[in-house]
PDB file of C-alpha atoms in Angstrom:
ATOM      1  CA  UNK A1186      15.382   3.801   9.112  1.00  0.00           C
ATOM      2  CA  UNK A1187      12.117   5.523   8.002  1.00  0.00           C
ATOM      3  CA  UNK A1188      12.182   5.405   4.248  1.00  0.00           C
ATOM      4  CA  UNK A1189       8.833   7.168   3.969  1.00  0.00           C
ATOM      5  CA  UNK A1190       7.661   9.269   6.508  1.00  0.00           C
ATOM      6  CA  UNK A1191       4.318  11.274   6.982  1.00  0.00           C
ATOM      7  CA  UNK A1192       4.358  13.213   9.768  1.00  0.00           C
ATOM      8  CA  UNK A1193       0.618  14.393  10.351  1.00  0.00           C
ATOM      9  CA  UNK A1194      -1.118  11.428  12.237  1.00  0.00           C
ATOM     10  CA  UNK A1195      -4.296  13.371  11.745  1.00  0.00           C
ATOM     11  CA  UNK A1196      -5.738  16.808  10.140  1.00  0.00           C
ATOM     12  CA  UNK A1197      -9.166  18.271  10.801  1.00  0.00           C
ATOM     13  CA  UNK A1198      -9.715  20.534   7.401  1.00  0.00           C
ATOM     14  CA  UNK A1199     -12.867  22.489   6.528  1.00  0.00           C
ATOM     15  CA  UNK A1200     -15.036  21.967   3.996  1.00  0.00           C
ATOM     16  CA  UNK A1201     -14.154  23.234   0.634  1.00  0.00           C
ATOM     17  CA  UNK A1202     -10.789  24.738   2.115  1.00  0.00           C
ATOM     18  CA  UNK A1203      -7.754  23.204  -0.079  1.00  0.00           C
ATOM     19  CA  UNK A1204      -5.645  20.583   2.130  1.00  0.00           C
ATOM     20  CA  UNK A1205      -1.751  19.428   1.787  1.00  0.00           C
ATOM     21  CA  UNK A1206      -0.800  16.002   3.180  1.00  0.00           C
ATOM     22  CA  UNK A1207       3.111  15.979   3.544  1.00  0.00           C
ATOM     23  CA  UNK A1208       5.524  12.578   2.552  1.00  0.00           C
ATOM     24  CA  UNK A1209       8.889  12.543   2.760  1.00  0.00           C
ATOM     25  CA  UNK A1210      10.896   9.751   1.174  1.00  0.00           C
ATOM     26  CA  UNK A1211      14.628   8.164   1.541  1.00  0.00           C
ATOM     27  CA  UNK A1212      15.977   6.266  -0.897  1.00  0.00           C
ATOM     28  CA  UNK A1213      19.283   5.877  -2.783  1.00  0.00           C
ATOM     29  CA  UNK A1214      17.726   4.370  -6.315  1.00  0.00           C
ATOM     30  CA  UNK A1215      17.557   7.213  -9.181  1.00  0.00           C
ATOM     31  CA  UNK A1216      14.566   5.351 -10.959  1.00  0.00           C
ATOM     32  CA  UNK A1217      11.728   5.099  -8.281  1.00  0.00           C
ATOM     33  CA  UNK A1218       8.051   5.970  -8.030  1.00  0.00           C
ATOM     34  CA  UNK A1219       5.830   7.667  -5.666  1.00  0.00           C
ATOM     35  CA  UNK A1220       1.990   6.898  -4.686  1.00  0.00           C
ATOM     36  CA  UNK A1221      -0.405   8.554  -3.005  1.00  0.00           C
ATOM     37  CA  UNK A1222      -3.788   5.983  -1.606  1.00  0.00           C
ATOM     38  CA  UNK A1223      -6.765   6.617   0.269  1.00  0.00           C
ATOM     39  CA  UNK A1224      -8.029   4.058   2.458  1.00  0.00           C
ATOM     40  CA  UNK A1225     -11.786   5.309   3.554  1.00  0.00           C
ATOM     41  CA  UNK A1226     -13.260   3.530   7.043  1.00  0.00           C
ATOM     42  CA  UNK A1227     -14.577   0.417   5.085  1.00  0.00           C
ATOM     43  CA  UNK A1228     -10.537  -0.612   4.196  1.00  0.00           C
ATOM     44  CA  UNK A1229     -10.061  -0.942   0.771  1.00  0.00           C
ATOM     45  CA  UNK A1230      -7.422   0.888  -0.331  1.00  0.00           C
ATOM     46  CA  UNK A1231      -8.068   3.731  -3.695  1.00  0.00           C
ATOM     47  CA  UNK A1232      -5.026   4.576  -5.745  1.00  0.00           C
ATOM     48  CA  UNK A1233      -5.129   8.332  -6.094  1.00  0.00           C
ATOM     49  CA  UNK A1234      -2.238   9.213  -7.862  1.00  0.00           C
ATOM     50  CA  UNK A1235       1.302   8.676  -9.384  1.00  0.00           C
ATOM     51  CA  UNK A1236       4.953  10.117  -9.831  1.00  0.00           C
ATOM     52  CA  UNK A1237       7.815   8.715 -11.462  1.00  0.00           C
ATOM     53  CA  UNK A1238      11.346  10.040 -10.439  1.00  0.00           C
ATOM     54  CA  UNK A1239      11.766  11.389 -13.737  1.00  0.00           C
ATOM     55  CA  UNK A1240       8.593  12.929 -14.500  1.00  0.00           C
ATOM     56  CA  UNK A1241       9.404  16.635 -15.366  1.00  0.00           C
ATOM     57  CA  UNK A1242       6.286  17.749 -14.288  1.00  0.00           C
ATOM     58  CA  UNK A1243       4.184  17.458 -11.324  1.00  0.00           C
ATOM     59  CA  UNK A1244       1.072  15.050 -11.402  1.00  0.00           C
ATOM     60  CA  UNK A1245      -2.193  15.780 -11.466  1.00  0.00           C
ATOM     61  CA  UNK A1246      -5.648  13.658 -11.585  1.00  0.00           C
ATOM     62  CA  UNK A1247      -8.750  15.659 -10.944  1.00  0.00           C
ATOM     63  CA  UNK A1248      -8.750  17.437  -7.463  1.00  0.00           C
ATOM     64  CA  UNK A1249      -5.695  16.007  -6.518  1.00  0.00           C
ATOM     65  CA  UNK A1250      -1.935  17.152  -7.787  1.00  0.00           C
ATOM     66  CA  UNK A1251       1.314  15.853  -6.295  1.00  0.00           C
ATOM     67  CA  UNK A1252       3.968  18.236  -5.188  1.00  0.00           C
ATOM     68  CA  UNK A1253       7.025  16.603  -6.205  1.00  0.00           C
ATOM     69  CA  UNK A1254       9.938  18.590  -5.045  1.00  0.00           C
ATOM     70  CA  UNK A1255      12.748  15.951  -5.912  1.00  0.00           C
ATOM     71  CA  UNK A1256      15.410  18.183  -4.221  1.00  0.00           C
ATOM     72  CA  UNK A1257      14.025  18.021  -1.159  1.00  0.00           C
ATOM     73  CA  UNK A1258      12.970  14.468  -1.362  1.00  0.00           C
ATOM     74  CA  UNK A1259       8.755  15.188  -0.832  1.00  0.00           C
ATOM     75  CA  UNK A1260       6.073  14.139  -2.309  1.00  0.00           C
ATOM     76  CA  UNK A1261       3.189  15.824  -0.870  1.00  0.00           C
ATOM     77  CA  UNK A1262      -0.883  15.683  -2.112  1.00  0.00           C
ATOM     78  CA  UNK A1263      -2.511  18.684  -2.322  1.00  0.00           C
ATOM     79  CA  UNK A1264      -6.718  17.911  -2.503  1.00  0.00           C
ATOM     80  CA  UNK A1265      -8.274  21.108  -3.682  1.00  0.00           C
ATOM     81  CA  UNK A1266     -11.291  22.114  -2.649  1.00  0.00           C
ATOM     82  CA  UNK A1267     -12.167  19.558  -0.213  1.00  0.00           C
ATOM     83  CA  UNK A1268     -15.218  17.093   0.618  1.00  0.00           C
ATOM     84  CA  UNK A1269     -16.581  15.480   3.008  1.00  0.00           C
ATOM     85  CA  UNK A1270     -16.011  12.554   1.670  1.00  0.00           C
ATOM     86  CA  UNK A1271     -12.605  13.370   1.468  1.00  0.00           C
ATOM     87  CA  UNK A1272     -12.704  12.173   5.231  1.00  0.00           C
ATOM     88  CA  UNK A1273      -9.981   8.903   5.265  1.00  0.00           C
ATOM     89  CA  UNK A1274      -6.824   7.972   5.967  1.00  0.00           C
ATOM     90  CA  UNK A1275      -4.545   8.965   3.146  1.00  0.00           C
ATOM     91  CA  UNK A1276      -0.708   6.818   2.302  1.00  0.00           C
ATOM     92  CA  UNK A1277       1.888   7.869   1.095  1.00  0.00           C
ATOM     93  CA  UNK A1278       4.165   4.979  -0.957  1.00  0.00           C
ATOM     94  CA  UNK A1279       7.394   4.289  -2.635  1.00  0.00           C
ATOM     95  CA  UNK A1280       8.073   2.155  -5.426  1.00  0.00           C
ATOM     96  CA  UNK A1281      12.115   1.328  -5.537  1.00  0.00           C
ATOM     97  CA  UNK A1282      13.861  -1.601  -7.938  1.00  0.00           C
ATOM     98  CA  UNK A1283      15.302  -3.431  -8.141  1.00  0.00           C
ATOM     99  CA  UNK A1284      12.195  -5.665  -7.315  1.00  0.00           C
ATOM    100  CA  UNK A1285       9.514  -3.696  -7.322  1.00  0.00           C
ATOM    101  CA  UNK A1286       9.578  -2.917  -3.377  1.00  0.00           C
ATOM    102  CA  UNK A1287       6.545  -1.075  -2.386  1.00  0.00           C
ATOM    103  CA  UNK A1288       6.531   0.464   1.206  1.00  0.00           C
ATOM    104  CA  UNK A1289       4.044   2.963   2.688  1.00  0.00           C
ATOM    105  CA  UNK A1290       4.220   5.463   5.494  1.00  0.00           C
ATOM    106  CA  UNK A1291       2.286   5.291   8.427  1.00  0.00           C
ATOM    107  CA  UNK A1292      -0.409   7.598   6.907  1.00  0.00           C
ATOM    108  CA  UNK A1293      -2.658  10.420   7.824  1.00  0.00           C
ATOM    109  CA  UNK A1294      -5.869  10.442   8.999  1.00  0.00           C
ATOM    110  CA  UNK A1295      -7.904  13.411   7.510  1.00  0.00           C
ATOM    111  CA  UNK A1296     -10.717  14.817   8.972  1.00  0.00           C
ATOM    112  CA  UNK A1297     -13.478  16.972   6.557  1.00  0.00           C
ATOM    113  CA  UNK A1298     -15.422  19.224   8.665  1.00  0.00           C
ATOM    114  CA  UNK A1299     -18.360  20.556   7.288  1.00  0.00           C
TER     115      UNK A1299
ATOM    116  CA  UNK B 388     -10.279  -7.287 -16.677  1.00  0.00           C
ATOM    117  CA  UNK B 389      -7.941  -8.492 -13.794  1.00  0.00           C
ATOM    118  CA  UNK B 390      -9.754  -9.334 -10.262  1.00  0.00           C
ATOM    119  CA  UNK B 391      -7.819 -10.387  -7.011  1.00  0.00           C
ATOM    120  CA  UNK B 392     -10.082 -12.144  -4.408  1.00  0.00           C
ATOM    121  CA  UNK B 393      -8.315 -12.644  -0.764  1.00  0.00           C
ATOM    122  CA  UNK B 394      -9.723 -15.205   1.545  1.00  0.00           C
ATOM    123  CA  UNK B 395     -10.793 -15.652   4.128  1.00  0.00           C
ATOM    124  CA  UNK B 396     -12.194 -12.477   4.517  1.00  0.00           C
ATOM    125  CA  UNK B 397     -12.769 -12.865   8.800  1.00  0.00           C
ATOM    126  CA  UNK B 398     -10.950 -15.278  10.909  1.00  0.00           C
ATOM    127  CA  UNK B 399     -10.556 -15.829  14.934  1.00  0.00           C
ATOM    128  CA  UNK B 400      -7.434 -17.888  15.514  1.00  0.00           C
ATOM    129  CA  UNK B 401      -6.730 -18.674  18.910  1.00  0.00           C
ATOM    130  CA  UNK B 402      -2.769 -18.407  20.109  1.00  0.00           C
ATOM    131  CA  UNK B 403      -0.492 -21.394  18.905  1.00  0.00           C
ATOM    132  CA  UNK B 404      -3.043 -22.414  15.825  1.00  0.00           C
ATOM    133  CA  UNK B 405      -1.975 -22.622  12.087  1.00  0.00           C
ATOM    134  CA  UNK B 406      -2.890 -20.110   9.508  1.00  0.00           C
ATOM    135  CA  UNK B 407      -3.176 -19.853   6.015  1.00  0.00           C
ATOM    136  CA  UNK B 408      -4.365 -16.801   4.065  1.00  0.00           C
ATOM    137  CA  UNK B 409      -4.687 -17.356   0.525  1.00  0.00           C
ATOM    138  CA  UNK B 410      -4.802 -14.461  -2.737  1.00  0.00           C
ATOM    139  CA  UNK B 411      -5.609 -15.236  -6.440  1.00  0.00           C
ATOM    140  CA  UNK B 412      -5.118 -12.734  -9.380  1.00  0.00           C
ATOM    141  CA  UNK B 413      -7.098 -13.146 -12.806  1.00  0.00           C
ATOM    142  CA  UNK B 414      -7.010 -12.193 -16.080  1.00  0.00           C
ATOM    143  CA  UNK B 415      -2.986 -11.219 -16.146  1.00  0.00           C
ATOM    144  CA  UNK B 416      -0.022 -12.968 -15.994  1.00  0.00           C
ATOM    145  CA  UNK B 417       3.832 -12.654 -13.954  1.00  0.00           C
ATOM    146  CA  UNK B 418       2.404  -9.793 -12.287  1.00  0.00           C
ATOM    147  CA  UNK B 419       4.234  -8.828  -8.904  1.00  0.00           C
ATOM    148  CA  UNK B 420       2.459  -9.737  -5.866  1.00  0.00           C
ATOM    149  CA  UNK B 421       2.548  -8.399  -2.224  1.00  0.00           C
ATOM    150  CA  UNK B 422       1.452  -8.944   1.406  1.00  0.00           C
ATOM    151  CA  UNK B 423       0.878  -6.321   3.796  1.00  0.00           C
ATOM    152  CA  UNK B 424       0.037  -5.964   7.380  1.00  0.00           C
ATOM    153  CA  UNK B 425      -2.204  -2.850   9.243  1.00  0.00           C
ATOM    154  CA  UNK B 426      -2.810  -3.049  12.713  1.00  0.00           C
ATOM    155  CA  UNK B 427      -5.448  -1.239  13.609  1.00  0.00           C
ATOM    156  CA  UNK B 428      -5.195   2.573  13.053  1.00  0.00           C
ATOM    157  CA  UNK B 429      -1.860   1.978  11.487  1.00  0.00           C
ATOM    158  CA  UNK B 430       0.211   2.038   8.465  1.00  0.00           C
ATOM    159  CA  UNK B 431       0.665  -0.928   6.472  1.00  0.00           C
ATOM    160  CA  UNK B 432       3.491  -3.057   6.923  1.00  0.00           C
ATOM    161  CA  UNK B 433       5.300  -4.840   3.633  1.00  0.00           C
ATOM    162  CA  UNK B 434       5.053  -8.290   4.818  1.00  0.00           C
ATOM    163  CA  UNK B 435       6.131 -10.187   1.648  1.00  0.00           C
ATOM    164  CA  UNK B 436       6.597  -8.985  -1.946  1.00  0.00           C
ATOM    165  CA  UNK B 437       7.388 -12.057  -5.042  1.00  0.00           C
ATOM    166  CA  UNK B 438       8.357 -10.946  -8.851  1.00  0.00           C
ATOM    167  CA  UNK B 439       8.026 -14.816  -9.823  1.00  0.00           C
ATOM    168  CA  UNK B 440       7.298 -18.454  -8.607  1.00  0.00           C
ATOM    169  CA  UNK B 441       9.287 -19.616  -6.298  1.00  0.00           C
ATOM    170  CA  UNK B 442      10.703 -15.844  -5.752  1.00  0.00           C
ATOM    171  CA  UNK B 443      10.171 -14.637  -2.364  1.00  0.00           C
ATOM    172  CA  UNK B 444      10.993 -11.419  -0.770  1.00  0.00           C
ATOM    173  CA  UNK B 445      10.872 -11.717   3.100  1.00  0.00           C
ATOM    174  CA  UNK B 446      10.587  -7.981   4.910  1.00  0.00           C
ATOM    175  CA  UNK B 447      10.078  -8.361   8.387  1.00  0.00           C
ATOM    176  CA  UNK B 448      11.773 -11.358  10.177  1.00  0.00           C
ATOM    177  CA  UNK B 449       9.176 -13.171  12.096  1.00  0.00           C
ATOM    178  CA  UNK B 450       7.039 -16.311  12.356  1.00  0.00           C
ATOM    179  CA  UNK B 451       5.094 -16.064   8.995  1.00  0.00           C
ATOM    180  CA  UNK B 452       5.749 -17.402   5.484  1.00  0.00           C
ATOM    181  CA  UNK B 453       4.568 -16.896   1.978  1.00  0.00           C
ATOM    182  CA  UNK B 454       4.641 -19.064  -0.854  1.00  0.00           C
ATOM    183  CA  UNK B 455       3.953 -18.572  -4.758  1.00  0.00           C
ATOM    184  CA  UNK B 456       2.792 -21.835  -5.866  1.00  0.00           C
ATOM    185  CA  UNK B 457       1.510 -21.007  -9.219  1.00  0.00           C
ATOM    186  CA  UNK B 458       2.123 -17.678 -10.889  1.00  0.00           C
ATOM    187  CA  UNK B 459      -1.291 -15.850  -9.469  1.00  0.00           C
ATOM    188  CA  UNK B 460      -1.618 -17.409  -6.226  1.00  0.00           C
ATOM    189  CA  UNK B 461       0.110 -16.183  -3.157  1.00  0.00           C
ATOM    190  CA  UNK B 462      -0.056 -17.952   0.338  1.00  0.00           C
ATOM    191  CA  UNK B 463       0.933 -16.769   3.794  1.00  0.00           C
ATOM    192  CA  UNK B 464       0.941 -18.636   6.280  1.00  0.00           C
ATOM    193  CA  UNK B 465       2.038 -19.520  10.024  1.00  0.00           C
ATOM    194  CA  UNK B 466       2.632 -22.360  11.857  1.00  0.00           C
ATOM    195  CA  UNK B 467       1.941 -20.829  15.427  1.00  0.00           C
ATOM    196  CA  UNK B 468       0.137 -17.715  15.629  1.00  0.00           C
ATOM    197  CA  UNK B 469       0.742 -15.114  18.109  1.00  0.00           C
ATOM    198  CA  UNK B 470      -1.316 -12.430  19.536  1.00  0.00           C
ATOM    199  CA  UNK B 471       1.061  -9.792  17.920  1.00  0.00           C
ATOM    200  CA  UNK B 472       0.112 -11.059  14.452  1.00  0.00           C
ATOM    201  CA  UNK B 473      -3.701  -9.821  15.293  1.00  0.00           C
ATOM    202  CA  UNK B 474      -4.236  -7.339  12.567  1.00  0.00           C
ATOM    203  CA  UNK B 475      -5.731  -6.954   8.499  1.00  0.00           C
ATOM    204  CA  UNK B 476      -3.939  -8.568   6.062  1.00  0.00           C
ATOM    205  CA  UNK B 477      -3.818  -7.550   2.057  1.00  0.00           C
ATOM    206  CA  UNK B 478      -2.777  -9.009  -0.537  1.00  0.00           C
ATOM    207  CA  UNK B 479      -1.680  -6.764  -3.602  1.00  0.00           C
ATOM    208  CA  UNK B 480      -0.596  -7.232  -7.345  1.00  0.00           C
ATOM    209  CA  UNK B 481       1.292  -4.277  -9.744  1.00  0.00           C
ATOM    210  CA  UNK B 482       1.843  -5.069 -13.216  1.00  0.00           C
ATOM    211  CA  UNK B 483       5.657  -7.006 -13.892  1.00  0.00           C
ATOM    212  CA  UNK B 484       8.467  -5.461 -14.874  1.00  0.00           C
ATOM    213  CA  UNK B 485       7.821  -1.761 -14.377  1.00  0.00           C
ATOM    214  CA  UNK B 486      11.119  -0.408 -16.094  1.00  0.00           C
ATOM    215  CA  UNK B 487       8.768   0.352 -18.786  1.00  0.00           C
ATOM    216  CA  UNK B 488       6.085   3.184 -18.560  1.00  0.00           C
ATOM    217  CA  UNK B 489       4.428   0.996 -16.157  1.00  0.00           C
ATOM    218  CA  UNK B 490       3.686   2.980 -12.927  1.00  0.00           C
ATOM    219  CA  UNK B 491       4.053  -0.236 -10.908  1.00  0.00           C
ATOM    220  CA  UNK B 492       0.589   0.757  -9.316  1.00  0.00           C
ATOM    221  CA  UNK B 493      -1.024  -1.730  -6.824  1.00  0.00           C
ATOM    222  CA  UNK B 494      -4.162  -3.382  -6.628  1.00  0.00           C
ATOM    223  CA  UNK B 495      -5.291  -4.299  -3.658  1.00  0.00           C
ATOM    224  CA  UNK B 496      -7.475  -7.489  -2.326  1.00  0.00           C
ATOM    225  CA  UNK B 497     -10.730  -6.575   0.013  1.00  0.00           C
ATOM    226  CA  UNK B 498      -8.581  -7.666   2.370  1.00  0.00           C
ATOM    227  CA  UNK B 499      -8.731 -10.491   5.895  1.00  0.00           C
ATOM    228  CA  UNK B 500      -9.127  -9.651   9.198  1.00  0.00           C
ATOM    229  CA  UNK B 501      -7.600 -11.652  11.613  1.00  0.00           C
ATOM    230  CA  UNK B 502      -8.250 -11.921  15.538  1.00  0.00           C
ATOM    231  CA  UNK B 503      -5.555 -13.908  17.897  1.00  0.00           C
ATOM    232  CA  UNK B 504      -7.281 -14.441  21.115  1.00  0.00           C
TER     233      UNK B 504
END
C-alpha cells in the first residue's frame, strides 16, 4: 500500500502566485518525520524542509512552510511567492523507525510560468 | 565537512552483464546509508537502506544486492542485469540514530545513470 502519496503529477503555477504541493502519509509509528526535496532537471536532490511528528508547530525555512495537519495525516509545502526557478520536481518523504526507513512519493512536477 | 561521492557516474550495461555501483561517505561515522532507484520521470524507489556493517535492509525483492563492507562504503550490485533495472541510482546517508533531535535528513550522492541495452 501507498505509504506516501502525492497526488499532483504536475502543476503549472504563475509567477509570484503562492503554490501548495499536497502529501499524504500512512504509517502506524507515533515517532516519525516528514521531508519535503526538490530535485531541479540536473538531478540532485535539495532538502527543503523538515517535520517531526511531535513538533507543535508547523515548519518553516524561508519561502517555504509545511502544513502539518497530523489529524488528517498531510504534510503539504506551501512555496510563497513563487519563482521561476521554483520550476522542479518536488518529493515528499517519510522517515519511520525503527531503522530509519526513508520512502518518498512519486513527486510533483511543478511548472513556474512567468 | 561530510562529502559522499557515487561512482560511476554514467554506465551502458548490456542485458545479462555484472554491475557494481559503489558510494563512500567522509568525514562522519555509523551514519545510515541508502540506495534508491528513479526511472525516468519517476519517484524514487528505496532500494536498500543499512544502520551498520553487515546490516542490510532489502525493500524491493529482485535481482540486486547491497553490501556494507566498511562503515562508509555501500555497494550494490547485480549479477545479471536486466533491461527493467535501466534507471538513476543514488546513494544517500542521514546522520545515525535519529531518536535524538536529529531530523534523520538525507544527503544525497550526484548520483549514476545506468543504461541496459
Amino acid at each position: 500500500a501507498q505509504k506516501i502519496t502525492q497526488t499532483q503529477p504536475g502543476m503549472f503555477v504563475q509567477e509570484k502566485e503562492a503554490v501548495t504541493l499536497d502529501c499524504t502519509y500512512d504509517t502506524s509509528d507515533p515517532s516519525y518525520g516528514l521531508f519535503w526535496y526538490k530535485q531541479p532537471s540536473s538531478g540532485e536532490m535539495i532538502f527543503l524542509i523538515y517535520q517531526g511528528s511531535y513538533d507543535q508547530q508547523n515548519a518553516t525555512e524561508g519561502r517555504y512552510s509545511l502544513n502539518f495537519q497530523k489529524a488528517r495525516k498531510s504534510a503539504n509545502l506551501v512555496i510563497s511567492a513563487s519563482q521561476l526557478g521554483d520550476s522542479a520536481m518536488y518529493f515528499c518523504a517519510m522517515r519511520e523507525g525503527p531503522g530509519d526507513k526513508i520512502i518518498f512519493g512519486k513527486g510533483t512536477r511543478l511548472h513556474i510560468l512567468p | 565537512s561530510q562529502t559522499i561521492h557515487q561512482w560511476p557516474a554514467t554506465l551502458v550495461q548490456p542485458v545479462g552483464s555484472p554491475l557494481s555501483l559503489e558510494c563512500t561517505v567522509e568525514g562522519t561515522s555509523n551514519p545510515n546509508l541508502y540506495w534508491y532507484r528513479q526511472a525516468a520521470g519517476r519517484g524514487l524507489q528505496l532500494l536498500f537502506y543499512s544502520v551498520g556493517i553487515g546490516q542490510i535492509s532489502s525493500e524491493v525483492p529482485q535481482n540486486l544486492s547491497a553490501s556494507r563492507p566498511q562503515d562508509r562504503q555501500f555497494i550494490l550490485s547485480s549479477k545479471k542485469l536486466l533491461l527493467s533495472d535501466s534507471g538513476f541510482y543514488l546513494c544517500a546517508w542521514s546522520v545515525g540514530g535519529t531518536s535524538g533531535r536529529h531530523t534523520g535528513e538525507l544527503f544525497f550522492g550526484e548520483g549514476s545513470r545506468l543504461t541496459v541495452l
